[in-house]
Short mmCIF file of C-alpha atoms in Angstrom, two decimals:
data_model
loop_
_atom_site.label_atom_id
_atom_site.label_comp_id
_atom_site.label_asym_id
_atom_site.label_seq_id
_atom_site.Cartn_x
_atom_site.Cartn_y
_atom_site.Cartn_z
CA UNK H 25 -28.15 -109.63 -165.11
CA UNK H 26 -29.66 -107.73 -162.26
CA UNK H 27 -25.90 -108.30 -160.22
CA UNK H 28 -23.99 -107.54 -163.18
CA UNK H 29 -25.80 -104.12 -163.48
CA UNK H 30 -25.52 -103.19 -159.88
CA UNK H 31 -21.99 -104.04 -160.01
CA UNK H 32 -21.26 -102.11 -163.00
CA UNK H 33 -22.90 -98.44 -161.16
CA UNK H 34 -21.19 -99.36 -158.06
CA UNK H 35 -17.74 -99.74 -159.62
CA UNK H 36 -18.48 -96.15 -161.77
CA UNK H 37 -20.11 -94.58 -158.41
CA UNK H 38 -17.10 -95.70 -156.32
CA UNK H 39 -14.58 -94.36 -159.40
CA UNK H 40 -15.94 -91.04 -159.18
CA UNK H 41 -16.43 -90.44 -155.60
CA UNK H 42 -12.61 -91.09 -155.68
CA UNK H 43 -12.06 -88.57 -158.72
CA UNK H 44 -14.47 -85.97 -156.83
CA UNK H 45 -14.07 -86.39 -153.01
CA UNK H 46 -13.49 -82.67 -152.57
CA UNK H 47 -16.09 -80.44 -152.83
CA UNK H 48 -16.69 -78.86 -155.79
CA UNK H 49 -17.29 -74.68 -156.54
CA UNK H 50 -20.48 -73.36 -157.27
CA UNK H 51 -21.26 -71.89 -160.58
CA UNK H 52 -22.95 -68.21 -159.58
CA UNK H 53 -24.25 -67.13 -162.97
CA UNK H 54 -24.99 -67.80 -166.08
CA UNK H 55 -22.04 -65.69 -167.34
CA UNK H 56 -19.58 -67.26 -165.20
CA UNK H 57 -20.12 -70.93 -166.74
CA UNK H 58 -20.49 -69.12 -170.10
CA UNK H 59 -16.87 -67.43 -169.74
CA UNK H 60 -15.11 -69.69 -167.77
CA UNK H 61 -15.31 -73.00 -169.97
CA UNK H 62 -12.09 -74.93 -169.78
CA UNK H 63 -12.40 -74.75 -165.23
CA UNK H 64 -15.94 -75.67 -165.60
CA UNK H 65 -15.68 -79.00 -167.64
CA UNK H 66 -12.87 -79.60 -164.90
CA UNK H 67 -14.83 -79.43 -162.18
CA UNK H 68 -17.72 -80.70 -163.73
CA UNK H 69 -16.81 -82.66 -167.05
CA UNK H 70 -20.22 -84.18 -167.89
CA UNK H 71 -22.43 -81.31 -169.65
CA UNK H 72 -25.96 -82.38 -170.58
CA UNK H 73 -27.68 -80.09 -173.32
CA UNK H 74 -30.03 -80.44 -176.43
CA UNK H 75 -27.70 -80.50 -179.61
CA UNK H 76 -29.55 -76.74 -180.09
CA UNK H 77 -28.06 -75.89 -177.23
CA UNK H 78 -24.72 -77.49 -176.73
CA UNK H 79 -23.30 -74.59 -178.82
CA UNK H 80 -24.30 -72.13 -176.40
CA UNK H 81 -23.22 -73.48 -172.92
CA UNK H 82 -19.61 -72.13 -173.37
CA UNK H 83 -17.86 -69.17 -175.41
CA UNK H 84 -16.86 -70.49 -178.49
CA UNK H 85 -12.94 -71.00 -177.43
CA UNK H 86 -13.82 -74.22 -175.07
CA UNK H 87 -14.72 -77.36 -176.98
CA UNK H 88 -15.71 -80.80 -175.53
CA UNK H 89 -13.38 -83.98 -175.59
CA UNK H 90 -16.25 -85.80 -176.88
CA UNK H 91 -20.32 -84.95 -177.72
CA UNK H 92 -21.97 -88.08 -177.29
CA UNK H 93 -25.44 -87.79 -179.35
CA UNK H 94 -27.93 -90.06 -178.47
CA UNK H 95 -31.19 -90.84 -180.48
CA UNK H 96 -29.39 -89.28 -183.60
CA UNK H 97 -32.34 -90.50 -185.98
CA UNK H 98 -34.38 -87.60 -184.42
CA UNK H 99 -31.85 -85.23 -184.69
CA UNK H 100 -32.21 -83.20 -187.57
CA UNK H 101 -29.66 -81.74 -189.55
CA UNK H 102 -29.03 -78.36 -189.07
CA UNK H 103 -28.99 -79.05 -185.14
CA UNK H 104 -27.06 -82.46 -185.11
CA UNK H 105 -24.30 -79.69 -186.79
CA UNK H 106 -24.26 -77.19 -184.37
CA UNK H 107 -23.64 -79.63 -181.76
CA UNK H 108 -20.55 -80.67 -183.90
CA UNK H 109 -19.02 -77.51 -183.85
CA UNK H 110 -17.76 -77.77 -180.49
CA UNK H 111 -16.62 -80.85 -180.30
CA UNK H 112 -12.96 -82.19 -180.10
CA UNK H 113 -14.50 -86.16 -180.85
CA UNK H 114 -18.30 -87.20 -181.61
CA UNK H 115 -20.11 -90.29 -180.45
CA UNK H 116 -23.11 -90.62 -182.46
CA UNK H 117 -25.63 -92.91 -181.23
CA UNK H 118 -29.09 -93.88 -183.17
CA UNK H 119 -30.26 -96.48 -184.94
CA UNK H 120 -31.87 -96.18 -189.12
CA UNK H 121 -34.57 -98.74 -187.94
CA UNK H 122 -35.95 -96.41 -185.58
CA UNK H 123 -38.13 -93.43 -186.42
CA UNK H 124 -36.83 -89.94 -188.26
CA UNK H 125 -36.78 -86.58 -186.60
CA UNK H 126 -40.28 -85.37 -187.96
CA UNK H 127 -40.32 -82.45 -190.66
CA UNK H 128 -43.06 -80.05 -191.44
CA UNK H 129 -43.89 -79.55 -194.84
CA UNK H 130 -43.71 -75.60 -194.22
CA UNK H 131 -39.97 -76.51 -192.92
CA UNK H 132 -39.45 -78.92 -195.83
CA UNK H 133 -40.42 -76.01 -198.60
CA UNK H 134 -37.55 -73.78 -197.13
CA UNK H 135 -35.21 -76.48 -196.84
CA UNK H 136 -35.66 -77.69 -200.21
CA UNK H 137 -35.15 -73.92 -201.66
CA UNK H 138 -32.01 -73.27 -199.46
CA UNK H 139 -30.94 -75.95 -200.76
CA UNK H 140 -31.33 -75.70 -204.50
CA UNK H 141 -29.94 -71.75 -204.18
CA UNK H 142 -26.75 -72.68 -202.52
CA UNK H 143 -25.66 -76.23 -203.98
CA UNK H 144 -25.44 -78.26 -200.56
CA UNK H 145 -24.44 -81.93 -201.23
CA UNK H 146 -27.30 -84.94 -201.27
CA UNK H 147 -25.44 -86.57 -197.84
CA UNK H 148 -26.57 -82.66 -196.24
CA UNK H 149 -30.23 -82.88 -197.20
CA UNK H 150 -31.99 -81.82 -194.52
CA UNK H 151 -35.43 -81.94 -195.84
CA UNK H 152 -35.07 -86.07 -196.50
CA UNK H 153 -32.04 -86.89 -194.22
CA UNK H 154 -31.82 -87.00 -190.28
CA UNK H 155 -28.43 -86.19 -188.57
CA UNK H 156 -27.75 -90.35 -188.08
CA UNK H 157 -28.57 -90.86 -191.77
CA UNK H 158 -26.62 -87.82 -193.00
CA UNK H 159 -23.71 -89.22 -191.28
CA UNK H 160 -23.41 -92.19 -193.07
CA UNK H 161 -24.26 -90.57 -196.31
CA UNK H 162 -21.63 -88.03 -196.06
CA UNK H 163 -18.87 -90.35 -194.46
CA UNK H 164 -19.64 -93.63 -195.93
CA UNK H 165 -16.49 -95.22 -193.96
CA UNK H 166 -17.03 -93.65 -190.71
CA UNK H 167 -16.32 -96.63 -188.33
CA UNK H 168 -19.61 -98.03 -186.30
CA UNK H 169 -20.71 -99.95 -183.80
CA UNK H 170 -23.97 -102.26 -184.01
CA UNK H 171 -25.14 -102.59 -180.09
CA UNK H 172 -26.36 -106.03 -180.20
CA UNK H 173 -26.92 -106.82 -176.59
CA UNK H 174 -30.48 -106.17 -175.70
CA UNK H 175 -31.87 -105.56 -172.37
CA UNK H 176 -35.48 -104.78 -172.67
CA UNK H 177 -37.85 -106.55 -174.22
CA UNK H 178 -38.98 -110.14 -173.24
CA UNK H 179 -37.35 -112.55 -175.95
CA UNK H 180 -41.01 -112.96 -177.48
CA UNK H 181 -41.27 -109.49 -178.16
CA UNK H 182 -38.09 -108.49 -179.24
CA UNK H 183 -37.58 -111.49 -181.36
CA UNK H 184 -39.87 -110.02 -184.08
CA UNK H 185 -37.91 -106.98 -184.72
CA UNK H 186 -35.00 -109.10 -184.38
CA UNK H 187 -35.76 -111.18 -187.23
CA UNK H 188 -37.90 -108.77 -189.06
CA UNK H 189 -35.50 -104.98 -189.05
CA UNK H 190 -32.37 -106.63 -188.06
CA UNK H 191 -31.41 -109.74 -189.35
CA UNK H 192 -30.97 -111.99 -186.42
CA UNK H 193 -28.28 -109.95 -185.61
CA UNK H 194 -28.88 -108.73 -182.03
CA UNK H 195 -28.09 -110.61 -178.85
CA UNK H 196 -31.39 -110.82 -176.40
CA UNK H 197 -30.29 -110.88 -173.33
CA UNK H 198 -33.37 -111.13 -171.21
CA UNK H 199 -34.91 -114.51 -170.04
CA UNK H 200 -37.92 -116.43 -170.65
CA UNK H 201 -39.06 -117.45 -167.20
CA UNK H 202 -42.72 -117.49 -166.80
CA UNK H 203 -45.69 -119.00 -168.98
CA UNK H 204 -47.62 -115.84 -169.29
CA UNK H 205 -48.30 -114.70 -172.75
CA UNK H 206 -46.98 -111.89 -173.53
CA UNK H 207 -48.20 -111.05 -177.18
CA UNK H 208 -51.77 -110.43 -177.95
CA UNK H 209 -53.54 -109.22 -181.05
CA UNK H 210 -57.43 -108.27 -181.05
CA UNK H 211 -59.12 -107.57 -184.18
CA UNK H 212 -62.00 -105.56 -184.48
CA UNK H 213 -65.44 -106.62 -186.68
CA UNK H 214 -64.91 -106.10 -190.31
CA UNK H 215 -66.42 -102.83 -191.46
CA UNK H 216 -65.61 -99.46 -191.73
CA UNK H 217 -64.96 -97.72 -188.37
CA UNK H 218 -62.10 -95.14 -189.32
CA UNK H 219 -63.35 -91.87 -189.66
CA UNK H 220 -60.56 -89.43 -190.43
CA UNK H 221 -57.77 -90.64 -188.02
CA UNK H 222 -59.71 -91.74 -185.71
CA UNK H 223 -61.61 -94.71 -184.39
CA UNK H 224 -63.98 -95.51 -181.92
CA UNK H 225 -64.58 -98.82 -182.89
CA UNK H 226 -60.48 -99.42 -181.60
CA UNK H 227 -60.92 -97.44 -178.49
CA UNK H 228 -64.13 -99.46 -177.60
CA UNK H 229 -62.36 -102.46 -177.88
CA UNK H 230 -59.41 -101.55 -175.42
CA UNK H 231 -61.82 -100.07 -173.08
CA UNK H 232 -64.41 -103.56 -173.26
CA UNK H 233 -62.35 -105.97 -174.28
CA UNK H 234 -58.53 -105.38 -173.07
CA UNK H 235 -58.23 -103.21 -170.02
CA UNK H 236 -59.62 -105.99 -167.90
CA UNK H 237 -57.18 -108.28 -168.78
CA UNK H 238 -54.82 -105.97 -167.25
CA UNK H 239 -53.34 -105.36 -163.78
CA UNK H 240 -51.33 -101.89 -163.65
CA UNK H 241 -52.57 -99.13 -165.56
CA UNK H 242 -49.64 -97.39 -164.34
CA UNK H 243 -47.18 -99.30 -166.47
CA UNK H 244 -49.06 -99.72 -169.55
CA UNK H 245 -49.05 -97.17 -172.58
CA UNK H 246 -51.27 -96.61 -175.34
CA UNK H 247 -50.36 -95.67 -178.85
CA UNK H 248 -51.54 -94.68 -182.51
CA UNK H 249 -49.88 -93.58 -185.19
CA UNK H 250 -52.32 -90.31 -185.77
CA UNK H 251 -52.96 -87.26 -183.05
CA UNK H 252 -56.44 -87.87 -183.60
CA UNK H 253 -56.69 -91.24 -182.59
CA UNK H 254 -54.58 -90.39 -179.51
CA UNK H 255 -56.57 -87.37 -178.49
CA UNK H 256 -59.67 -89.46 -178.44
CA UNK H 257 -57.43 -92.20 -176.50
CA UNK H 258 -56.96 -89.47 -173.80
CA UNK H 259 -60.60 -88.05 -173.39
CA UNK H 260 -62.01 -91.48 -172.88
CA UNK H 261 -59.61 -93.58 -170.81
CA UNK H 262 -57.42 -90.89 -169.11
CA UNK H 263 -56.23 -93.29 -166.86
CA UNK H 264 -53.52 -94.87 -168.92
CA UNK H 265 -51.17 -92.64 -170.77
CA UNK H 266 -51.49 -92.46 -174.63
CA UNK H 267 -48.62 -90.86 -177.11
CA UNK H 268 -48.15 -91.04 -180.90
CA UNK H 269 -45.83 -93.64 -181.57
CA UNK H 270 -43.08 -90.83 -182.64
CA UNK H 271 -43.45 -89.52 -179.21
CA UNK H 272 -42.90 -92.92 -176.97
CA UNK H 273 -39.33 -93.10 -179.15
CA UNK H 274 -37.10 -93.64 -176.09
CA UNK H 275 -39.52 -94.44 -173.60
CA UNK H 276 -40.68 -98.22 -172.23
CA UNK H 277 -43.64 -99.44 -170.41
CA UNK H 278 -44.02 -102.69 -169.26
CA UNK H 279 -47.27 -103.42 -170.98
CA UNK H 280 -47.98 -101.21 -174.53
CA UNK H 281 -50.74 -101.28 -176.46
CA UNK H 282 -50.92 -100.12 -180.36
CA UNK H 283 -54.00 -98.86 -181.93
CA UNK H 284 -53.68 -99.37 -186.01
CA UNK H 285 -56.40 -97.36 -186.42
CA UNK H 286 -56.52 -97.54 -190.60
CA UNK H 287 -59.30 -99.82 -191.73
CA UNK H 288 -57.04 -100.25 -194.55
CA UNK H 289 -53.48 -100.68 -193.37
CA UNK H 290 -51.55 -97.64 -195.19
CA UNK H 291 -47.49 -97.31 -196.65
CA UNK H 292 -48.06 -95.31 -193.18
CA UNK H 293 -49.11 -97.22 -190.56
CA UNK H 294 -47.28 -99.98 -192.14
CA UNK H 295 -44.08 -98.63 -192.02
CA UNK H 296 -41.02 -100.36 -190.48
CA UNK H 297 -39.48 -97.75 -188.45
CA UNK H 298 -42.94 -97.10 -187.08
CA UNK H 299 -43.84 -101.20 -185.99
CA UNK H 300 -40.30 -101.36 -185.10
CA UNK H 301 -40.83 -98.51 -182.09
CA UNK H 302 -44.32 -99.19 -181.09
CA UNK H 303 -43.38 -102.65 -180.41
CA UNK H 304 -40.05 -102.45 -178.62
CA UNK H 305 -41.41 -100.04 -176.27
CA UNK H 306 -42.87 -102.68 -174.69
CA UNK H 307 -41.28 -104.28 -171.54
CA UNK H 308 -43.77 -107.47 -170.53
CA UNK H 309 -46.47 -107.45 -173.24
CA UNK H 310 -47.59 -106.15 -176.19
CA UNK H 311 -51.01 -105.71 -177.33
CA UNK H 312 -51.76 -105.26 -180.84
CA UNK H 313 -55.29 -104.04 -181.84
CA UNK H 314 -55.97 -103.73 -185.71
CA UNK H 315 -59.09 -104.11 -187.89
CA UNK H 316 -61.01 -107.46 -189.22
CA UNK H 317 -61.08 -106.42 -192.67
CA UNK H 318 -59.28 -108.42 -195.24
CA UNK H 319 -56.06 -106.37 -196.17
CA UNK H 320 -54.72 -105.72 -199.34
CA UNK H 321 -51.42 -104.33 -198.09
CA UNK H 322 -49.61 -108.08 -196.62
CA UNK H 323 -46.64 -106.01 -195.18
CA UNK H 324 -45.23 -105.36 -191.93
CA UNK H 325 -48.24 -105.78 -189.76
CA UNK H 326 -49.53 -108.25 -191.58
CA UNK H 327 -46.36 -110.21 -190.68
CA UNK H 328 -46.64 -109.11 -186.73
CA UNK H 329 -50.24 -110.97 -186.51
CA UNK H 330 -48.66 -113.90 -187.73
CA UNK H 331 -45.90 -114.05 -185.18
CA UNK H 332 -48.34 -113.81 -182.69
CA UNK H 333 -49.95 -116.70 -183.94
CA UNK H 334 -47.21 -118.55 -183.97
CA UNK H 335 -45.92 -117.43 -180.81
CA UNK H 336 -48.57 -119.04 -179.76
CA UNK H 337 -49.89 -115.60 -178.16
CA UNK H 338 -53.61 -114.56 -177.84
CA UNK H 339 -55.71 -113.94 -181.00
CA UNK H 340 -59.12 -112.33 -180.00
CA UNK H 341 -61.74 -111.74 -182.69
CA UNK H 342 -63.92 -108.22 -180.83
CA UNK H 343 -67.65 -109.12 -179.81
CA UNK H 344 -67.80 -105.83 -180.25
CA UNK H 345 -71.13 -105.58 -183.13
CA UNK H 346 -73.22 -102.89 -184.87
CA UNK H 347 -75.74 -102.85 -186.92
CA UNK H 348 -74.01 -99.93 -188.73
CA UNK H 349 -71.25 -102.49 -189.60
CA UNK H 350 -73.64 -103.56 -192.86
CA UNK H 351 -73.10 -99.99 -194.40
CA UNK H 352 -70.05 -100.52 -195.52
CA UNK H 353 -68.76 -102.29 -199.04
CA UNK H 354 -66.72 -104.92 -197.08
CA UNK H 355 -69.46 -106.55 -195.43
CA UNK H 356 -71.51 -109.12 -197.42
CA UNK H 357 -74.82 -107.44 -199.12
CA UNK H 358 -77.72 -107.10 -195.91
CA UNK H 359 -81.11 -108.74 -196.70
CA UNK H 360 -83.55 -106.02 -195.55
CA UNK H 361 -87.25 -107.56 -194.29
CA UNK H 362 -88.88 -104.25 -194.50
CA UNK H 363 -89.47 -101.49 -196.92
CA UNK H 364 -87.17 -98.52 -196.58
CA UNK H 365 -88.41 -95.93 -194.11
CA UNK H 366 -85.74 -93.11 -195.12
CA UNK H 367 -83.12 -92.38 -197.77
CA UNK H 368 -80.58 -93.13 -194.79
CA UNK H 369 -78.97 -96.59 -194.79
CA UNK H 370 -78.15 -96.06 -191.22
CA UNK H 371 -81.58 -95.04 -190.43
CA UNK H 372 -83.31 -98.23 -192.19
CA UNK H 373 -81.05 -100.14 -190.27
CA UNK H 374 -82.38 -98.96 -186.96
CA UNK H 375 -86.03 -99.40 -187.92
CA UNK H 376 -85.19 -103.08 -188.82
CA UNK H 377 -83.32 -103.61 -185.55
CA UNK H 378 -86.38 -102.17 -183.60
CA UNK H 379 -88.97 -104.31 -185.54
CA UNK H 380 -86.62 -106.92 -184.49
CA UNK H 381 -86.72 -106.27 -180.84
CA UNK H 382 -90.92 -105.72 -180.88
CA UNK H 383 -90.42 -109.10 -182.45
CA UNK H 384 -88.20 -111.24 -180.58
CA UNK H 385 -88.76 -109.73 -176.72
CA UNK H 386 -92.15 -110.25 -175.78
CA UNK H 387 -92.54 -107.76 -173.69
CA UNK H 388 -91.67 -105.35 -175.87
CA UNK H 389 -94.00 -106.82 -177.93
CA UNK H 390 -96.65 -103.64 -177.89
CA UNK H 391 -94.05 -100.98 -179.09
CA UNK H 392 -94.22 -99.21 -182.38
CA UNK H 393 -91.73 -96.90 -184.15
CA UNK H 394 -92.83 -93.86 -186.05
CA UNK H 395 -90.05 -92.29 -187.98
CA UNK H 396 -89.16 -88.90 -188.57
CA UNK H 397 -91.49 -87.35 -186.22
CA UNK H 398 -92.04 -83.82 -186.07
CA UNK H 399 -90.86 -82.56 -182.16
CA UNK H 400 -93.65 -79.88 -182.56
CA UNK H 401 -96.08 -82.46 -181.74
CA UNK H 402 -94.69 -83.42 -178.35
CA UNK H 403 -95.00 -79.73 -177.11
CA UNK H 404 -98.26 -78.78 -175.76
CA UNK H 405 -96.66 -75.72 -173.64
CA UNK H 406 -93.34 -73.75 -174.50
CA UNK H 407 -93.16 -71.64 -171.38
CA UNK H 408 -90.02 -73.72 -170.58
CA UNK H 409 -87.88 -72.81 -173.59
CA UNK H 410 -85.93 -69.37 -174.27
CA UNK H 411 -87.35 -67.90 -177.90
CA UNK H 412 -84.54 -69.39 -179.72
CA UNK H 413 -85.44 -73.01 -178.48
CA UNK H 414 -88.96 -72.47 -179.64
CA UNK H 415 -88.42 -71.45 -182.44
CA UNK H 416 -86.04 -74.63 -182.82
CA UNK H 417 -88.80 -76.83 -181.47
CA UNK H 418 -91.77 -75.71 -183.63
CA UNK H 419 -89.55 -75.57 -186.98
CA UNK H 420 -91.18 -77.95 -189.46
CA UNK H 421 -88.00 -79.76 -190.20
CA UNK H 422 -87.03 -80.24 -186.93
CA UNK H 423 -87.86 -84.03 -186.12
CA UNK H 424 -86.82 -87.18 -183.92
CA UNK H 425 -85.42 -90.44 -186.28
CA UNK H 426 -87.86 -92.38 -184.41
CA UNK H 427 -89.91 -92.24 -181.78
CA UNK H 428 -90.91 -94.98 -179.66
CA UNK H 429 -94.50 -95.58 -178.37
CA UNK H 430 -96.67 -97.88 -177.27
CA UNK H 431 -98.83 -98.67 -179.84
CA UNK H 432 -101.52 -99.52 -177.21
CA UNK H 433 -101.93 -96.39 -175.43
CA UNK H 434 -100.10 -94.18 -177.72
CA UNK H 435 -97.85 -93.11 -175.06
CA UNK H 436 -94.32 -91.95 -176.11
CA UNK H 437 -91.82 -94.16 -174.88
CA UNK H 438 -88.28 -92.95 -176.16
CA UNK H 439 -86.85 -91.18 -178.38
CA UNK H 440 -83.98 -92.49 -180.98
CA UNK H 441 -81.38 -90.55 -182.61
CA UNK H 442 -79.14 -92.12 -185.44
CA UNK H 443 -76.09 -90.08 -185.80
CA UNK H 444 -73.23 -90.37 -188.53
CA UNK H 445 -70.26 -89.48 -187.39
CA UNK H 446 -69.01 -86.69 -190.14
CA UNK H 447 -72.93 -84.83 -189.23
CA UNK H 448 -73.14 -84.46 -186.07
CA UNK H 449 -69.41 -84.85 -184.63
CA UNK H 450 -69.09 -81.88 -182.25
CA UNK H 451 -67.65 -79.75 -184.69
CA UNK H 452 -70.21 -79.26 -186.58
CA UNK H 453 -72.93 -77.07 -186.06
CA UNK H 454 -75.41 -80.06 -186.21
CA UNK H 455 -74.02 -80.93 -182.60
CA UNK H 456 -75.01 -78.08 -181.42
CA UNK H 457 -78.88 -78.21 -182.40
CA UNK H 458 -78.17 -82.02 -180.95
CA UNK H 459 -77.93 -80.52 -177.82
CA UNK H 460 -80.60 -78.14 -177.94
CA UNK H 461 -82.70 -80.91 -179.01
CA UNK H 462 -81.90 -83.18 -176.08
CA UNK H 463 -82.45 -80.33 -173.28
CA UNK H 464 -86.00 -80.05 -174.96
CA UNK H 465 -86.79 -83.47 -174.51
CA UNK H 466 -85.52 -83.75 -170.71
CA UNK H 467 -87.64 -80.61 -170.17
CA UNK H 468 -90.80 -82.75 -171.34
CA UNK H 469 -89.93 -86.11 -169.79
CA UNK H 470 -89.05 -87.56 -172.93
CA UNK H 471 -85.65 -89.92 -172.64
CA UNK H 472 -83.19 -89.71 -176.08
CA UNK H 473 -80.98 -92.28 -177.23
CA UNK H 474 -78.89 -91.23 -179.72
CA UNK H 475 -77.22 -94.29 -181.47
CA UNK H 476 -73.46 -93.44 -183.50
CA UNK H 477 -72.45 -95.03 -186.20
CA UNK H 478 -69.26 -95.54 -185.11
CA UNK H 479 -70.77 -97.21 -182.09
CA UNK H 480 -71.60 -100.52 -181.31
CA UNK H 481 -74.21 -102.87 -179.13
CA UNK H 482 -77.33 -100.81 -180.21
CA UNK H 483 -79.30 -103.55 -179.45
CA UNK H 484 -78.97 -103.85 -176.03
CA UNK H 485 -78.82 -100.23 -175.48
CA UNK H 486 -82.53 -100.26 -177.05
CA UNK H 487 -83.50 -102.94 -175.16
CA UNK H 488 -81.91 -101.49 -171.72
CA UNK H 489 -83.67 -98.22 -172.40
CA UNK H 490 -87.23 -99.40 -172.63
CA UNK H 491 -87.03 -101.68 -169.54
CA UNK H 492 -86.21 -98.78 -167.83
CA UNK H 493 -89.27 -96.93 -169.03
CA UNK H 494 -91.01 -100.51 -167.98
CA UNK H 495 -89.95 -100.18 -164.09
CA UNK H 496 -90.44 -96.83 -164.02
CA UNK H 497 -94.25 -98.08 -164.69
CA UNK H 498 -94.53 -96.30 -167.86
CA UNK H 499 -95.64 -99.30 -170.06
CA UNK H 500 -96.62 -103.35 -169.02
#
């Protein structure tokens, strides 16, 4: 395959050297290309341009021989026409599996009302047709072309959209030569870890669980079907690149990895255009990560895991754990040992886990947890803060979830924070007295954990924290 390629741009190299051995004039401005169409295209007859564009390169006497479109499922309608309007011949080149050009509901209103005051034809619906679509609505006999040969994808990969969007019918032309798997799937503890668009819970696992099973960062995407998933993809492991799955369309890496995101697999993130992209864009290997929880939804993805398995590819169940995972309705009812310290699930559920850690390390054996404790108490001089952090500080209602201490000497230990997600995300303006509350207790010496509920391993974290207070000497 490799020879036959090189052969192929050495034969169309070699043809137009011949065509083009003289050298050819230089276009000065702007309005000399503009004016002087039919010399240009003979000098130089290949004219790249958006379809917005193409309209605009030459006056409107010079027309191509041929537009060639490409990716005419993202071309929407109104531009995909322009482009048509100087052509002699049209090429259009797309494919109704792939993904639509998107539309804004803002655009979509005025579309639909143009439409409706000026009769356009169903086939010219722009607000529910692409260009490619459109096409074949409005010209239902317009001759075509399927390209079967496929040049990508390893045969493993492929295959599944092969059988799944397009009936067996293309040709795969690449070779399976190695052992290496290259399917994966990796699903995350059942619970609820979406919040929005977004979550952590995912992004954890890639960062833990997957990125050391890869080699070359470089060559490996990430991608989500939501901006907010992929914005949080970017501020937390900036070394790999991350794009919604609409905007890897065209694009390959040899290693991709998709982010579902949904707890519950949505019409959405279920859709086949959608799978059909994120999982041709992979090259070598592709890594699917989606959640544990039982799905109602048996569609698309559901249909991916299980070519994976039997692909015989890798199916990891996450070690990723939280306590916070018993909150949610999906998870078997939690037997609490101990009465409720707070109206807050998620706060009941840390006291248990540190009873459980006074109880099962012994030498943590001498700590005690006293919960909602006022921060007042821990401030014997206020010299240190401006006026409006004492006045923070000494509030009545301002309080620490639970403080640490040892129960011995009465020392405080550390300080624990349990924060949900929607409270105290940094858009709120909890987050901001979150950080005015953990200044004030580095000022007195005082360390803060705060524990998320979209987190996970708060165990450990716990336990990591006070045996740093214990070789710092502060407790034995």
């Amino acid at each position: 395959m490799k020879s036959l390629t090189e052969s192929s741009m050495a034969i169309l190299k070699a043809s137009l050297a011949r065509r083009y051995k003289s050298e050819r004039p230089i276009i000065a401005s702007v309005a000399e290309l503009f004016n002087n169409g039919e010399s240009v295209l003979a000098d130089y007859p290949i004219i790249l341009s958006t379809t917005f564009s193409s309209k605009n390169c030459f006056n409107s006497d010079t027309l191509f021989d041929y537009v060639i479109m490409d990716e005419a499922s993202q071309v929407s309608v109104e531009t995909g026409l322009l482009a048509l309007t100087c052509a002699k011949n049209a090429v259009i080149v797309g494919d109704t599996m792939q993904l639509p050009n998107v539309i804004t509901e803002d655009d979509r209103v005025k579309l639909n009302e143009i439409r409706k005051s000026t009769n356009i034809p169903d086939s010219y619906d722009a607000a529910n047709h692409s260009f490619l679509s459109s096409v074949l609505a409005t010209i239902p006999n317009v001759p075509e072309t399927l390209l079967r040969e496929h040049y990508r994808c390893h045969p493993d990969i492929i295959n599944f959209c092969n059988q799944k969007f397009y009936g067996g019918n293309l040709l795969i032309m690449t070779k399976r030569n190695d052992v290496e798997k290259h399917l994966l799937a990796l699903a995350t503890a059942p619970g609820q870890h979406c919040r929005g668009h977004y979550n952590q819970r995912e992004i954890d696992a890639v960062k833990i669980e997957l990125m050391p099973l890869l080699d070359n960062f470089e060559n490996t995407g990430i991608i989500a079907p939501y901006n907010s998933q992929v914005n949080q993809f970017r501020s937390q492991i900036p070394e790999i690149e991350v794009a919604t799955v609409h905007k890897y369309q065209g694009r390959e890496k040899d290693t991709i990895i998709m982010s579902v995101t949904d707890d519950s697999i949505t019409e959405f993130t279920d859709n086949a255009n959608l799978l059909n992209v994120a999982v041709s864009r992979a090259k070598n290997k592709f890594c699917l990560v989606v959640s544990g929880n039982p799905q109602k939804l048996n569609g698309n993805i559901h249909d991916l895991i299980n070519y994976i398995k039997y692909q015989q590819g890798v199916v990891i169940q996450s070690n990723l754990r939280s306590i916070f995972d018993y909150l949610f309705s999906q998870i078997q009812a939690y037997n609490r040992d101990n009465e409720p310290v707070s109206e807050y699930d998620s706060e009941n559920l840390t006291f248990d886990l540190i009873e459980n850690i006074r109880t099962n390390y012994p030498h943590l054996s001498h700590i005690k947890a006293l919960c909602h404790y006022p921060v007042r108490y821990l401030i014997n001089d206020t010299q240190g803060l401006s006026e409006r952090e004492k006045r923070y500080a000494l509030h009545p209602a301002t309080h620490i979830d639970f403080l640490i201490i040892n129960r011995v000497t009465k020392e405080p230990l550390l300080a624990i924070e349990t924060d949900g997600y929607s409270y105290h995300n940094e858009k709120t303006e909890q987050f901001q007295r979150d950080r005015m509350k953990d200044k004030i207790l580095e000022l007195y010496g005082l360390p803060l954990l705060r524990l998320s509920t979209v987190g996970y391993g708060e165990e450990s974290k716990i336990v990591d924290a006070l045996d740093k207070r214990v070789k710092l000497g502060i407790f034995s």
